[in-house]
CSV table of C-alpha atoms in Angstrom, one decimal:
chain,number,residue,atom,x,y,z
A,1,UNK,CA,190.8,98.4,100.4
A,2,UNK,CA,192.5,95.7,102.5
A,3,UNK,CA,191.6,95.6,106.1
A,4,UNK,CA,191.6,93.3,109.2
A,5,UNK,CA,188.4,91.7,108.1
A,6,UNK,CA,189.3,91.3,104.4
A,7,UNK,CA,189.2,93.2,101.2
A,8,UNK,CA,186.3,95.5,100.5
A,9,UNK,CA,185.4,96.6,97.0
A,10,UNK,CA,182.5,98.3,95.2
A,11,UNK,CA,181.0,96.4,92.3
A,12,UNK,CA,178.6,98.1,89.8
A,13,UNK,CA,175.6,95.9,89.2
A,14,UNK,CA,174.7,96.4,85.5
A,15,UNK,CA,171.4,94.6,85.4
A,16,UNK,CA,169.1,91.7,86.2
A,17,UNK,CA,165.5,90.8,86.5
A,18,UNK,CA,163.0,90.0,89.3
A,19,UNK,CA,159.6,88.5,89.5
A,20,UNK,CA,157.0,87.7,92.1
A,21,UNK,CA,155.5,84.3,92.7
A,22,UNK,CA,151.9,83.2,92.8
A,23,UNK,CA,149.7,86.0,94.0
A,24,UNK,CA,152.3,88.6,93.1
A,25,UNK,CA,152.4,88.2,89.3
A,26,UNK,CA,152.3,92.1,88.9
A,27,UNK,CA,155.6,92.4,90.8
A,28,UNK,CA,158.2,92.0,88.1
A,29,UNK,CA,160.7,94.1,86.3
A,30,UNK,CA,164.5,94.7,86.1
A,31,UNK,CA,167.4,95.8,88.1
A,32,UNK,CA,168.7,99.1,86.7
A,33,UNK,CA,171.7,101.4,87.3
A,34,UNK,CA,172.8,102.9,89.6
A,35,UNK,CA,172.9,99.6,91.6
A,36,UNK,CA,176.0,98.6,93.6
A,37,UNK,CA,177.4,96.0,95.9
A,38,UNK,CA,179.9,97.0,98.6
A,39,UNK,CA,181.2,93.5,99.2
A,40,UNK,CA,183.9,92.2,101.5
A,41,UNK,CA,186.0,89.1,100.7
A,42,UNK,CA,186.8,87.5,104.1
A,43,UNK,CA,190.4,87.6,105.1
A,44,UNK,CA,190.3,83.9,106.1
A,45,UNK,CA,188.9,82.8,102.7
A,46,UNK,CA,185.6,81.6,104.2
A,47,UNK,CA,183.4,83.6,101.8
A,48,UNK,CA,182.1,87.0,100.9
A,49,UNK,CA,179.8,89.4,102.8
A,50,UNK,CA,177.3,90.9,100.4
A,51,UNK,CA,176.0,94.5,100.8
A,52,UNK,CA,174.1,95.5,97.6
A,53,UNK,CA,171.6,98.2,97.1
A,54,UNK,CA,169.6,97.7,93.9
A,55,UNK,CA,167.4,100.2,92.0
A,56,UNK,CA,164.4,98.0,90.9
A,57,UNK,CA,162.2,99.1,88.0
A,58,UNK,CA,158.8,97.6,87.8
A,59,UNK,CA,157.4,96.6,84.4
A,60,UNK,CA,155.2,99.8,84.5
A,61,UNK,CA,158.2,102.1,85.2
A,62,UNK,CA,157.8,102.7,88.9
A,63,UNK,CA,161.1,102.4,90.8
A,64,UNK,CA,162.0,101.3,94.4
A,65,UNK,CA,165.1,100.4,96.4
A,66,UNK,CA,166.1,96.9,97.5
A,67,UNK,CA,168.7,96.7,100.2
A,68,UNK,CA,170.3,93.3,101.0
A,69,UNK,CA,172.8,91.9,103.5
A,70,UNK,CA,174.1,88.4,103.1
A,71,UNK,CA,176.9,85.9,102.9
A,72,UNK,CA,178.2,83.9,100.0
A,73,UNK,CA,180.0,80.7,100.5
A,74,UNK,CA,182.0,79.2,97.5
A,75,UNK,CA,181.5,75.7,96.3
A,76,UNK,CA,184.8,73.9,97.3
A,77,UNK,CA,184.6,71.8,94.1
A,78,UNK,CA,183.9,74.8,91.8
A,79,UNK,CA,184.9,78.3,92.9
A,80,UNK,CA,182.8,79.9,90.2
A,81,UNK,CA,179.7,78.7,92.1
A,82,UNK,CA,178.4,79.6,95.6
A,83,UNK,CA,175.5,79.4,98.0
A,84,UNK,CA,173.9,82.7,99.2
A,85,UNK,CA,172.0,83.4,102.4
A,86,UNK,CA,170.6,86.8,102.8
A,87,UNK,CA,168.0,89.2,104.2
A,88,UNK,CA,166.4,92.0,102.1
A,89,UNK,CA,164.2,95.0,102.8
A,90,UNK,CA,162.7,97.6,100.6
A,91,UNK,CA,161.9,101.3,100.2
A,92,UNK,CA,158.7,101.4,98.1
A,93,UNK,CA,156.5,104.4,97.2
A,94,UNK,CA,154.1,102.5,94.9
A,95,UNK,CA,150.9,102.1,96.9
A,96,UNK,CA,150.4,98.5,95.5
A,97,UNK,CA,153.6,97.3,97.1
A,98,UNK,CA,154.0,99.7,100.1
A,99,UNK,CA,153.4,96.8,102.5
A,100,UNK,CA,157.0,95.7,101.6
A,101,UNK,CA,158.3,98.7,103.6
A,102,UNK,CA,157.5,96.8,106.8
A,103,UNK,CA,159.0,93.5,105.8
A,104,UNK,CA,162.4,91.8,106.1
A,105,UNK,CA,162.5,88.9,103.7
A,106,UNK,CA,164.8,85.9,104.0
A,107,UNK,CA,166.6,84.6,101.0
A,108,UNK,CA,168.5,81.6,99.8
A,109,UNK,CA,170.1,81.3,96.4
A,110,UNK,CA,172.9,80.1,94.3
A,111,UNK,CA,175.5,81.6,92.0
A,112,UNK,CA,176.5,79.5,89.0
A,113,UNK,CA,179.2,81.3,87.0
A,114,UNK,CA,177.9,84.8,86.3
A,115,UNK,CA,174.2,83.9,87.0
A,116,UNK,CA,172.7,84.5,90.5
A,117,UNK,CA,169.2,83.4,91.5
A,118,UNK,CA,167.9,84.1,95.0
A,119,UNK,CA,164.4,83.2,96.3
A,120,UNK,CA,163.0,85.4,99.0
A,121,UNK,CA,160.4,84.4,101.6
A,122,UNK,CA,158.2,86.4,103.9
A,123,UNK,CA,158.2,85.2,107.5
A,124,UNK,CA,154.7,85.5,108.9
A,125,UNK,CA,153.4,85.3,112.5
């Protein structure tokens, strides 16, 4: 839908993978359906606001939600590529990772063609 802030559309996210870093090796799996991104292409052409909700499936079958808000800015030299800045939070029932329920992680990543890689970081006191 076109509006004063740009064009909003819903994209089905068909899949992907995730993995934890050192100390979180047991935190890995895949993005499964139904996962979507309700994104907005900015009216002024400055970028895209990202608003995905992912269903994440751990390697052992446990599932949880990942909710993200972010911005994507296209590479002026190659519009197929972009930089991504985001925040993410989670709804986790698995006792091993329930601590994530109280966190908001900060992410930075890139999109190259159809591939997206975002690294998330925990901000600690």
